[in-house]
XYZ file of C-alpha atoms in Angstrom:
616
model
C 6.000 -26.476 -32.175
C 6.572 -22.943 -33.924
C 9.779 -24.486 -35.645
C 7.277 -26.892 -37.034
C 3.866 -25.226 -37.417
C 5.023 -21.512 -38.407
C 4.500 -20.930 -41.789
C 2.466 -24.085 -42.112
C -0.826 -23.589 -40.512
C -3.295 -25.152 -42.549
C -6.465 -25.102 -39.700
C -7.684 -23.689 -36.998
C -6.302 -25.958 -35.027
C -2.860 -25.402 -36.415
C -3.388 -22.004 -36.046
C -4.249 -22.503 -32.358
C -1.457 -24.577 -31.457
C 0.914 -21.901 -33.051
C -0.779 -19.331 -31.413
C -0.647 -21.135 -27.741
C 3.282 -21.625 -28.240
C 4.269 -18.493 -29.567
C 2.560 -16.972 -26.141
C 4.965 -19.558 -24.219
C 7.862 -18.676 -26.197
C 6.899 -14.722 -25.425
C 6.387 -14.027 -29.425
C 3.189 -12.365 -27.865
C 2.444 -10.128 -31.338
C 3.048 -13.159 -33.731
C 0.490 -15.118 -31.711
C -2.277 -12.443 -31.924
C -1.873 -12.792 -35.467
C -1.879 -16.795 -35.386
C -5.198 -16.651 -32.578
C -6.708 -14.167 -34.899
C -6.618 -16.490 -37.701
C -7.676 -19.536 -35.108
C -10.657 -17.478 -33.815
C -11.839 -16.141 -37.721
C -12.116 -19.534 -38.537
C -14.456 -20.347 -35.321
C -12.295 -22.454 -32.834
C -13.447 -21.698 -29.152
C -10.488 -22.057 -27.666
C -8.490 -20.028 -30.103
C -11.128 -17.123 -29.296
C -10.160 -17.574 -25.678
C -6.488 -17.759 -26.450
C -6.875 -14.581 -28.488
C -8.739 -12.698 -25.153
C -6.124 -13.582 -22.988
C -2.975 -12.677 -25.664
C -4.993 -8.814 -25.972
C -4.698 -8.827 -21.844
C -1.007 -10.066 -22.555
C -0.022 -7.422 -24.792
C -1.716 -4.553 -22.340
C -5.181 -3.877 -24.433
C -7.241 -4.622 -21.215
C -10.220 -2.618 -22.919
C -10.228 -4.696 -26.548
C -10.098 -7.852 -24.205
C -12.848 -6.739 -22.125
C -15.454 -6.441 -25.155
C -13.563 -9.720 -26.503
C -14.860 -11.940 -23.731
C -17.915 -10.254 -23.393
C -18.820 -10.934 -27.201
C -17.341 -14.874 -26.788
C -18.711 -15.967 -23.382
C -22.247 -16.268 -24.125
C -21.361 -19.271 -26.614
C -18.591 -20.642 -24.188
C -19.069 -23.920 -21.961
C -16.868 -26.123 -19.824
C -13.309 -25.327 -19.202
C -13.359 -22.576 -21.785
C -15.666 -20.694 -20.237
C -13.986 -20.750 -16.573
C -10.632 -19.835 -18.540
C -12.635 -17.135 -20.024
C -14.065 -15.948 -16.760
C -10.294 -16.264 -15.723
C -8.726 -14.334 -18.143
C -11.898 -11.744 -18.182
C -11.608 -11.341 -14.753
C -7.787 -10.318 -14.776
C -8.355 -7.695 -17.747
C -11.210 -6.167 -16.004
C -9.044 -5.671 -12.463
C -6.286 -4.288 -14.522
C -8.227 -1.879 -16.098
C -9.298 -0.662 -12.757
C -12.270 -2.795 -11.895
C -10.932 -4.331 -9.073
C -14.232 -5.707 -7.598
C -15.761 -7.383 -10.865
C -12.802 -8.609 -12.038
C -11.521 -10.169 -8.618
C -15.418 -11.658 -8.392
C -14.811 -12.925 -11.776
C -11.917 -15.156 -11.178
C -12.820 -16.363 -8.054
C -15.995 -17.540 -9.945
C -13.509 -19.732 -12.573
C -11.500 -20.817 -9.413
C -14.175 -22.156 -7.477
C -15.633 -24.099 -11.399
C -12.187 -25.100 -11.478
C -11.787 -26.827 -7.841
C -15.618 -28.140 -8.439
C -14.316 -30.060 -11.546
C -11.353 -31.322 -9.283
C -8.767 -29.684 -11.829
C -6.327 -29.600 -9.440
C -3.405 -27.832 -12.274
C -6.061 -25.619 -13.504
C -7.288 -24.398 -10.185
C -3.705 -23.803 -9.016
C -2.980 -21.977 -11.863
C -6.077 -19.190 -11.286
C -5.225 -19.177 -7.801
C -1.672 -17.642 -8.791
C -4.227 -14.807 -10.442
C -6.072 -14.499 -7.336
C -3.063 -14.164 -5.051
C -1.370 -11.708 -7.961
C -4.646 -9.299 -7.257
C -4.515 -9.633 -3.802
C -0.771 -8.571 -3.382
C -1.722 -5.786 -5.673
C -4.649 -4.980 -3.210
C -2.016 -5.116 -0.228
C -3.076 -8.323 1.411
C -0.007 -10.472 1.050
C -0.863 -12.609 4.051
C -3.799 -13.531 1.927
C -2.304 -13.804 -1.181
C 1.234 -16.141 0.697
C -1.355 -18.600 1.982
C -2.869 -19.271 -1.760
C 0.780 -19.266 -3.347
C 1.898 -21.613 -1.171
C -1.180 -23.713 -1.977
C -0.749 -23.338 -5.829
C 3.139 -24.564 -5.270
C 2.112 -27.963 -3.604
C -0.732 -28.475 -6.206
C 1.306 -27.674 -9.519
C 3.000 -30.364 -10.651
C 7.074 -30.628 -11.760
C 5.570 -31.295 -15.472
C 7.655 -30.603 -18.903
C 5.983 -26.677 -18.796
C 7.156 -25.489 -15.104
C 5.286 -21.820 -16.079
C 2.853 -21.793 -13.566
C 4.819 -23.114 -11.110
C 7.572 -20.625 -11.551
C 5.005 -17.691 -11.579
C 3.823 -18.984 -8.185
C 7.324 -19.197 -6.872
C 8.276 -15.660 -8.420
C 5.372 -14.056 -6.660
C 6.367 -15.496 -3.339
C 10.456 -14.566 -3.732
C 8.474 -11.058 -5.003
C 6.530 -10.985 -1.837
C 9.731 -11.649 0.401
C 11.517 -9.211 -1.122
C 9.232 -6.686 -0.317
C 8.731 -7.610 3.589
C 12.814 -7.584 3.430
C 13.022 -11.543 4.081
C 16.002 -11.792 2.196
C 16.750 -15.716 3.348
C 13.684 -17.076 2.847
C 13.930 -14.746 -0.866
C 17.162 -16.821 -1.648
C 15.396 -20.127 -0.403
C 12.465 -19.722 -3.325
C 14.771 -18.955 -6.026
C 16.738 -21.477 -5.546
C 13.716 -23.773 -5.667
C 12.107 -21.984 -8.950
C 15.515 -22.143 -10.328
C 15.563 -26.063 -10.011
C 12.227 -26.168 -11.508
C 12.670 -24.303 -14.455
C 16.486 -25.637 -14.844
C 16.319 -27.523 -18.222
C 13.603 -26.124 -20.188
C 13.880 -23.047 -23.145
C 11.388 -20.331 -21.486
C 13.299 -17.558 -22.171
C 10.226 -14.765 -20.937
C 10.189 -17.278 -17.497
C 13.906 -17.180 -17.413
C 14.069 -13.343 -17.859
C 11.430 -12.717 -15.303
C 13.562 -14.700 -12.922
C 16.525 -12.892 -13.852
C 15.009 -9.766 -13.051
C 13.902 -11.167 -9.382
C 17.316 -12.504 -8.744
C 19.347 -9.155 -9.865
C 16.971 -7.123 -7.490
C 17.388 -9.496 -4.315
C 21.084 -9.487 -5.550
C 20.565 -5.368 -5.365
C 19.172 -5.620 -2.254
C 21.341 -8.177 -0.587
C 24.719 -6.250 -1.769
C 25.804 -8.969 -4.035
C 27.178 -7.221 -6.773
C 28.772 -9.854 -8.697
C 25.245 -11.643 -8.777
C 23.811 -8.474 -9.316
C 26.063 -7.764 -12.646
C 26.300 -11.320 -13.652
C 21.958 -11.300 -14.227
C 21.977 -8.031 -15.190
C 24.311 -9.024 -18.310
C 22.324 -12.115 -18.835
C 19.080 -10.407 -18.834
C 20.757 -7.624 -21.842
C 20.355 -10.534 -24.793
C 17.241 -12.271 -23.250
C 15.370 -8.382 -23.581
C 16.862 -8.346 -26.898
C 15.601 -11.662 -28.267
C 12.129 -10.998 -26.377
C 11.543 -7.550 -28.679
C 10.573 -6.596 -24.910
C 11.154 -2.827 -24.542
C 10.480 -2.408 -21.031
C 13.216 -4.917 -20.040
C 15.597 -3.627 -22.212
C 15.416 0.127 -20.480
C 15.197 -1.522 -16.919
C 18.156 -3.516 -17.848
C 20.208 -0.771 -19.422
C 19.557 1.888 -16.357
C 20.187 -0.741 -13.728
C 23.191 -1.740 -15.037
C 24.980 1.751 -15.859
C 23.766 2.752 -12.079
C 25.715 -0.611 -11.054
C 28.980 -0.012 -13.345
C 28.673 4.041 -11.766
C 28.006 2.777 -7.977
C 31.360 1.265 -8.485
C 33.054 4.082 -9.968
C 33.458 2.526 -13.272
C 32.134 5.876 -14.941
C 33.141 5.253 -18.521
C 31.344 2.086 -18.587
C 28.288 3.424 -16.883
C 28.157 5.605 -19.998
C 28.507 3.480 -22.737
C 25.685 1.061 -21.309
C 23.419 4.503 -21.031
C 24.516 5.266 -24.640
C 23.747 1.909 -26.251
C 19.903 2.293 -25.756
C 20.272 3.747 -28.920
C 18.958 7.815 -28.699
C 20.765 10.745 -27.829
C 20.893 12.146 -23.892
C 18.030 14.689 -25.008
C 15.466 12.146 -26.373
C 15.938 9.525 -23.608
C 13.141 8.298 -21.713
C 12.226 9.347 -17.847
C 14.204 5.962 -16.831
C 17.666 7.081 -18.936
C 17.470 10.594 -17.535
C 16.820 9.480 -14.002
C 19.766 7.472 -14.762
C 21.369 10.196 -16.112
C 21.280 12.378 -13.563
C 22.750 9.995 -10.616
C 25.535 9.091 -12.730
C 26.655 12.864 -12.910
C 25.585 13.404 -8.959
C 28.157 10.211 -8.326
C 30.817 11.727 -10.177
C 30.726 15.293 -8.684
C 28.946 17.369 -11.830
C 26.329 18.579 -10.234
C 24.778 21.201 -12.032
C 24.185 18.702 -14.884
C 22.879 16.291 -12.415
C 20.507 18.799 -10.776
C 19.170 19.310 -14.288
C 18.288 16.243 -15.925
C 17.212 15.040 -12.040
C 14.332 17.591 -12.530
C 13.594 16.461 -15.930
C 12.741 13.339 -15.121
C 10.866 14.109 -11.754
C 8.520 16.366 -14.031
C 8.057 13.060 -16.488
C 7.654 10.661 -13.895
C 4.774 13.501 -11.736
C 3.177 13.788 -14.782
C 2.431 9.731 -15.785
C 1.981 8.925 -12.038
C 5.094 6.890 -11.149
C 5.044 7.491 -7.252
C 7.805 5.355 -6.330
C 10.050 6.259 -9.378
C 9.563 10.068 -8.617
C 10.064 9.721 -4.981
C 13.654 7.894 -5.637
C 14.274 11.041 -8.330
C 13.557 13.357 -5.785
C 15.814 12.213 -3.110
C 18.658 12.575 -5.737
C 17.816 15.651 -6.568
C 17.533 16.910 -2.716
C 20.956 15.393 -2.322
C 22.466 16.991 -5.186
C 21.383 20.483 -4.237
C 22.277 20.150 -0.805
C 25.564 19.193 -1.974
C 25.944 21.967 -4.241
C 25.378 24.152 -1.957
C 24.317 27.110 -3.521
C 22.614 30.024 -1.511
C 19.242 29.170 -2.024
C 19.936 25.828 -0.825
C 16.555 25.039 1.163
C 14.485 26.821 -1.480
C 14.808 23.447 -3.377
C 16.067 21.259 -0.928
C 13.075 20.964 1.198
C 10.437 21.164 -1.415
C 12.016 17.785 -3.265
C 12.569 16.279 0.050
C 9.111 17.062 1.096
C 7.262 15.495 -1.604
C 9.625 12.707 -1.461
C 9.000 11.727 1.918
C 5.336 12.444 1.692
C 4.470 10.166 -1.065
C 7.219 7.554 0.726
C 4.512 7.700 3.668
C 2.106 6.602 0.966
C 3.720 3.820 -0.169
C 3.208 0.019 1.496
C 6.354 -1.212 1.371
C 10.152 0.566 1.283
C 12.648 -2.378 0.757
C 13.639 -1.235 -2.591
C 14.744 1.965 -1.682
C 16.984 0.322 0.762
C 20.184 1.417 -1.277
C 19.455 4.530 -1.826
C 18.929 5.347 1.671
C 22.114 3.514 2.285
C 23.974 5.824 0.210
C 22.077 9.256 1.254
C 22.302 8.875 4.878
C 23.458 12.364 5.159
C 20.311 13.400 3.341
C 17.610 11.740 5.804
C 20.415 13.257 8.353
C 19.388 16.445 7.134
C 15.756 16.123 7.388
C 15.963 15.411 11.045
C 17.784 18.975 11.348
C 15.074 20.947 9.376
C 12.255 22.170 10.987
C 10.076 21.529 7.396
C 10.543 17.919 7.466
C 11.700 16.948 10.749
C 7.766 15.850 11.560
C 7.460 13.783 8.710
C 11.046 11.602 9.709
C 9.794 10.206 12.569
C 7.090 7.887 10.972
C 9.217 7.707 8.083
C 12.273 5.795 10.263
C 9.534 4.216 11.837
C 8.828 2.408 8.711
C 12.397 1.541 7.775
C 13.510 0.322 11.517
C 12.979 -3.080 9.509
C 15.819 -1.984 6.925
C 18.557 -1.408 9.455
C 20.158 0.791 7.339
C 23.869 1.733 8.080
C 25.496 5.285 7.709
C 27.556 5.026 4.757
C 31.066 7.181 3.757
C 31.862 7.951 0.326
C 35.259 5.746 -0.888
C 37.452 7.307 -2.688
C 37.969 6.115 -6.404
C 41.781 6.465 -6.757
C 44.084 3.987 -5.294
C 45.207 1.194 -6.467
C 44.667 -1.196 -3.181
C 41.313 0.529 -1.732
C 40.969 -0.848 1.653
C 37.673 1.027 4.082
C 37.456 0.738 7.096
C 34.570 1.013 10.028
C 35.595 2.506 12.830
C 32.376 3.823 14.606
C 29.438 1.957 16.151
C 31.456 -1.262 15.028
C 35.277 -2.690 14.299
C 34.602 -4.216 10.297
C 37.361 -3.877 7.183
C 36.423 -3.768 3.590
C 38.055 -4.903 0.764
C 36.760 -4.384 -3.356
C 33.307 -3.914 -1.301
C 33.616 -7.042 0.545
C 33.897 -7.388 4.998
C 37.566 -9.099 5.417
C 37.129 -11.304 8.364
C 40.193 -11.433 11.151
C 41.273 -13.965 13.690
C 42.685 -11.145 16.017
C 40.310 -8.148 16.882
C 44.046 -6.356 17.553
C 44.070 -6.063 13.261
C 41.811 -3.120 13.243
C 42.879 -1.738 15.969
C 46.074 -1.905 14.428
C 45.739 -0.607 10.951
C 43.680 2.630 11.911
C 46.284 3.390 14.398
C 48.918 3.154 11.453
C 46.629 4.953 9.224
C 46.083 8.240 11.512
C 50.256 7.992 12.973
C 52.360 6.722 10.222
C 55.692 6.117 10.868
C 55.410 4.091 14.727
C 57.934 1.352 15.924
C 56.606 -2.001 16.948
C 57.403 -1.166 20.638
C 55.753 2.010 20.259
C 52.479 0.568 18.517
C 52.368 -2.001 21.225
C 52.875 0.781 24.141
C 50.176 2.510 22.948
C 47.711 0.198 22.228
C 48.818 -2.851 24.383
C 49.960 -1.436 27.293
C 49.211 -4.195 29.306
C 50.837 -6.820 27.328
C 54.081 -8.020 28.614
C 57.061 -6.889 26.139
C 57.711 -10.256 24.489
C 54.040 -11.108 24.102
C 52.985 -7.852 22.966
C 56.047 -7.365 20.335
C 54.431 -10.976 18.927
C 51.112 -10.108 18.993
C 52.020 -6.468 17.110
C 54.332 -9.138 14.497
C 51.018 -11.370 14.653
C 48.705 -8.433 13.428
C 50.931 -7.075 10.921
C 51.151 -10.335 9.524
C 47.485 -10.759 9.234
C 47.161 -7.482 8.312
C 49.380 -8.394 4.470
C 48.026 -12.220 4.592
C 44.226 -10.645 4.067
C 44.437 -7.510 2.576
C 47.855 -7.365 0.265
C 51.516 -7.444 0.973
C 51.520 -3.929 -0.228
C 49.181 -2.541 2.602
C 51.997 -2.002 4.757
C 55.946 -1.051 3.847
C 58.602 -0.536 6.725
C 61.706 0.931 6.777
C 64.603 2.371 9.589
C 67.143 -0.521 11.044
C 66.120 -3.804 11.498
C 66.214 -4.273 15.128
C 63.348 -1.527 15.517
C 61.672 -0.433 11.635
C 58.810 2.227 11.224
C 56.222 0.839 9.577
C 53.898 2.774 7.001
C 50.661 2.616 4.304
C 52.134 1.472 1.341
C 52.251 3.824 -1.233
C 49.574 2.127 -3.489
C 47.421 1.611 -0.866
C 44.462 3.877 0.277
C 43.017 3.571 3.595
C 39.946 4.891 4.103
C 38.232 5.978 7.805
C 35.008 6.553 8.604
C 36.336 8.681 11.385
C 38.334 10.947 9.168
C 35.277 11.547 7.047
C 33.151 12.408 9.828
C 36.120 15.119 11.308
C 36.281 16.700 7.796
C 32.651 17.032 8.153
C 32.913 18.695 11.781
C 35.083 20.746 10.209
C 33.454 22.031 7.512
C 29.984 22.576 8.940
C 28.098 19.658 7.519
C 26.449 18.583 10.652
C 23.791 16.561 8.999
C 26.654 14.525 7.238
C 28.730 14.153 10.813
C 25.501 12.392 12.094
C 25.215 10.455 9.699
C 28.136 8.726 9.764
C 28.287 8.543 14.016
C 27.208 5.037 14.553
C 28.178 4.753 17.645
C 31.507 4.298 20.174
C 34.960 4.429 17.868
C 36.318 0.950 18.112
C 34.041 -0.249 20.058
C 35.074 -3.953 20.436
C 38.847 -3.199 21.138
C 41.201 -3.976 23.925
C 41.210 -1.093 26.350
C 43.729 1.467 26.277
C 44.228 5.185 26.975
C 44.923 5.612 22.978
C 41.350 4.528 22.382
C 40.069 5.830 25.127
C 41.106 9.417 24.253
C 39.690 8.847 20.680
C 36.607 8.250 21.882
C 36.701 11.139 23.921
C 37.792 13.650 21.812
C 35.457 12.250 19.123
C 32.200 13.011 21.037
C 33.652 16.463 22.446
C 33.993 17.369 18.818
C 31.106 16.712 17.762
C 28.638 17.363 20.755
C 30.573 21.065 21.114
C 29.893 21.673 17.118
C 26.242 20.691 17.876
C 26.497 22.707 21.280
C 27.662 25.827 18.334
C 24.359 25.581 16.055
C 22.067 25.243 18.725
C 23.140 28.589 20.132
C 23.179 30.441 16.847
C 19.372 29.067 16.502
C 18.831 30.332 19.868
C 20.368 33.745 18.928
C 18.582 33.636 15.592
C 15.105 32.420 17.599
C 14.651 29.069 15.598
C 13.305 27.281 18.844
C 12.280 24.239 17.022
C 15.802 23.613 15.671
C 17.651 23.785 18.948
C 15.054 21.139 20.191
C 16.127 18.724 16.997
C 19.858 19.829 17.453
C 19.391 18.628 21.461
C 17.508 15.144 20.426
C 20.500 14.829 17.675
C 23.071 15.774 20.394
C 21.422 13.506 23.425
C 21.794 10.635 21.374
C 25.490 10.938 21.167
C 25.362 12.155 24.864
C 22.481 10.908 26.755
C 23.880 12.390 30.290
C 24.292 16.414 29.188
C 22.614 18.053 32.134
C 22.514 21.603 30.498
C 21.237 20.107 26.763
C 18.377 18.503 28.542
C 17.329 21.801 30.389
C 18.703 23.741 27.171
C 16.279 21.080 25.423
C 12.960 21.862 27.541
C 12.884 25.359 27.721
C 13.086 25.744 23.796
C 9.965 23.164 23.816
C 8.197 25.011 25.908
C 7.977 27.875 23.286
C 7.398 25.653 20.459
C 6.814 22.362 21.133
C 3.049 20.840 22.138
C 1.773 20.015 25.743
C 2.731 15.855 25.461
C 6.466 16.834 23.416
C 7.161 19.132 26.542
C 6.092 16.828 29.343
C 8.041 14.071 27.437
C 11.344 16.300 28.039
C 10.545 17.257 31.148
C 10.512 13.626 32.724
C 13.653 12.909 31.188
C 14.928 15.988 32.892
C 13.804 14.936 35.730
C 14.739 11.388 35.624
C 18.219 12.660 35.509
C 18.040 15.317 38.144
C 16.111 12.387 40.494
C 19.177 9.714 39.660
């Protein structure tokens, strides 16, 4: 239709019928000027069509005074796609009431004319305002309506909108299955037709469940798909999402260069970038260790995104920033630390839903680790976890970028091994076992691998089983993973030399070591190898795991006794009765610090657990 009409519109008609198709094509300011003409020369329904192009394009207020000027004249379907259009303008411009009152009016003319299409289409407007309202039960029940109703015609729009609002509304709950379930269903009913806006705004869906999901091949693959779509759209707003998403992606992955270059073809220089860019901006150069820079242009764009209102934006800025200063570690570390983590958590509190966040908590574990240690925020954690519980979010280790095999293993809480990002799965629970043992004491026999961690194994069988592993080990991860050398009849077997190994356990010891008690925590999920086969080895790595870190916790919550900081030797006890829940003098240690800080119900909560344990 624009192939044929553009350039030749000789009525209003014409003009309309341009107008109409340039709006499905997402030419949004080339129809206003094809409506315009259509309306001029007194069509109805390119007046309409012109209303609801001003609400496309943003100009809620010029399409406000449009309807009201054109709906005294209207009749019929125009006027309930008047009232419908009208309606949406006004609630976007902050008249929630009227304008939801509006369209509800032009969905009940529609159902009364038994316009089935028509009336599905409005109710994907209604259910759009009542998500925005925070009633997505209400707003599921009339998208689900509107998807049985719309029909699989030659223009799947509406019925892709529906669909996108429910994957939208999944996403948000974190229903990630039933997410994948309506893509793949708006995918096959879009598949086949040139809608480039529809197939951008689908894009954009699928790269954030891919974000969420920790697909990153998906997540790259739309990412670069949506780059020429934004382009051939004119549409600014996708461009910058799709240029800071996918420099964050190429950076999460330690491809630094290329995160760059994708910041750097927006087009302006660092220092005229928008809030998005220098939000960008600033993780990329927290991710790759320069942190003053990072600290800086963090703080830039909090101040831009405070001033214009962008909660959620600012509150993801501000967790950056906490973690970069806390990193730094400068000597007036809390003076900023706590105010940015403060706000952040604060307006978090304020917000419906968290699921998007869900990799940035991922990756600042040791942050939110923090929190629970500080006195300032510690109050505000507890309904914040309570509100991510739904998340289950895992602590997460840095890998290291240099290698040329990267191989990271999970050590505490569970027994998983990760390859380029992705779980390797293992016949034999003995491989894990296996290569962390090799990885902390290089340089073992097969007889002495399988006397310390098979004990109970006959020789024969356990010298096959310790072959079998190995094996399994090279099959699944590389050939390179593991060299040997020393006589045949009994080799030592190492790490190859291109291969990096990374623990879980060894981060958490450096950060024992060096006083980072917040990051310890966060990476202690739990019992080290939990799911292996018993045996003193493990057993005394378990042990000397928890004595490290419960004696390092047992060290800071005297110095806050010395120092009289009551209320962090109660959240150093709850920290350190989660690792052990039986430690007789950290429960009574625990009580009589509440009792000098702590309120009446806090107290008598510590004082039956005390008790519980003195009873039993």
């Amino acid at each position: 239709m624009v192939t044929y009409l553009e350039g030749r519109t000789a009525s209003a008609r014409d003009a309309l019928l341009l107008g109409v198709a340039l709006i499905r094509v997402g030419r949004l300011d080339d129809a206003e000027v094809a409506l315009t003409r259509a309306a001029m020369q007194g069509d109805p329904e390119g007046q309409v069509e012109l209303g609801n192009v001003l609400r496309l394009l943003g100009r809620f207020g010029e399409a406000i005074t449009h309807f009201e000027g054109i709906a005294p004249h209207l009749s019929g379907e125009l006027q309930l796609r008047a009232w419908r259009w009208w309606g949406v303008a006004e609630f976007k411009a902050g008249q929630t009431e009227g304008g939801l009152r509006r369209v509800e009016r032009a969905w009940h003319g529609y159902l009364a004319l038994g316009d089935s299409e028509r009336s599905a289409r409005v109710t994907i407007s209604l259910a759009q305002m009542y998500r925005e309202l925070g009633n997505d039960k209400r707003a599921k029940t009339l998208l689900s309506e509107a998807v049985h109703a719309l029909p699989l015609g030659p223009f799947p729009g509406p019925r892709v909108g529906a669909l996108r609002q429910l994957l939208e509304i999944h996403l948000t709950r974190g229903e990630f299955t039933e997410a994948h379930e309506v893509l793949a269903e708006a995918k096959r009913t879009l598949h086949g037709t040139y809608a480039p806006r529809l197939t951008a705004l689908l894009l954009t869906s699928e790269a954030e469940l891919a974000r969420l999901t920790g697909e990153g091949h998906i997540y790259q693959v739309a990412l670069e798909s949506l780059g020429p779509l934004a382009e051939q759209l004119g549409d600014h707003d996708l461009r910058l999402w799709t240029i800071s998403r996918l420099a964050e992606h190429h950076s999460l992955h330690g491809q630094h260069g290329q995160a760059v270059d994708v910041l750097l073809s927006y087009g302006l220089m660092p220092e005229e970038w928008p809030a998005e860019l220098l939000a960008t901006g600033g993780v990329l150069e927290r991710r790759r260790g320069d942190l003053l820079a990072a600290q800086a242009s963090l703080s830039q764009a909090a101040a831009l995104f405070r001033a214009s209102g962008r909660v959620p934006e600012l509150c993801r800025v501000q967790l950056h920033f906490a973690a970069t200063c806390l990193r730094l570690g400068d000597d007036p570390v809390r003076e900023k630390v706590i105010p940015a983590l403060t706000e952040a958590i604060t307006q978090l509190l304020r917000l419906r839903q968290l699921t998007e966040f869900k990799p940035d908590f991922e990756e600042l574990s040791e942050l939110l680790h923090y929190a629970l240690l500080e006195p300032d925020t510690a109050p505000l954690m507890e309904p914040l976890l309570d509100k991510l519980a739904h998340l289950h979010l895992p602590g997460m280790a840095h890998l290291p970028e240099d290698g040329d095999l990267q191989i990271s293993v999970k050590t505490l809480g569970r027994m998983a091994i990760f390859k380029d990002l992705l779980e390797v799965p293992f016949s034999r629970t003995g491989c894990v076992t296996l290569l962390v043992y090799l990885a902390l004491h290089p340089g073992r026999t097969r007889a002495q691998m399988q006397f310390d961690l098979w004990p109970d194994k006959e020789p024969a069988t356990g010298s096959a089983y310790v072959r079998q592993c190995l094996k399994e080990l090279r099959d699944r991860l590389g050939h390179e993973l593991i060299r040997s050398q020393g006589p045949h009849h009994a080799p030592q077997y190492f790490l190859g030399q291109l291969a990096h190994v990374d623990l879980d356990l060894t981060h958490l010891l450096e950060a024992v070591q060096g006083k980072e008690l917040a990051r310890a925590l966060a990476l202690y999920r739990g019992d080290f190898l939990p799911g292996a086969d018993p045996c003193e080895w493990v057993e005394t790595q378990r042990e000397s795991l928890l004595l490290t870190l419960t004696l390092e916790l047992g060290v800071q919550m005297e110095q806050a006794q010395r120092d009289g900081d009551h209320r962090r030797v109660v959240l150093l006890a709850n920290q350190s009765l989660r690792i052990d829940p039986h430690d007789l003098p950290v429960l009574e240690q625990r009580v009589a610090a509440a009792r000098l800080v702590a309120s009446p119900q806090e107290v008598a909560r510590y004082t039956a657990e005390l008790n519980r344990f003195n009873y039993n």
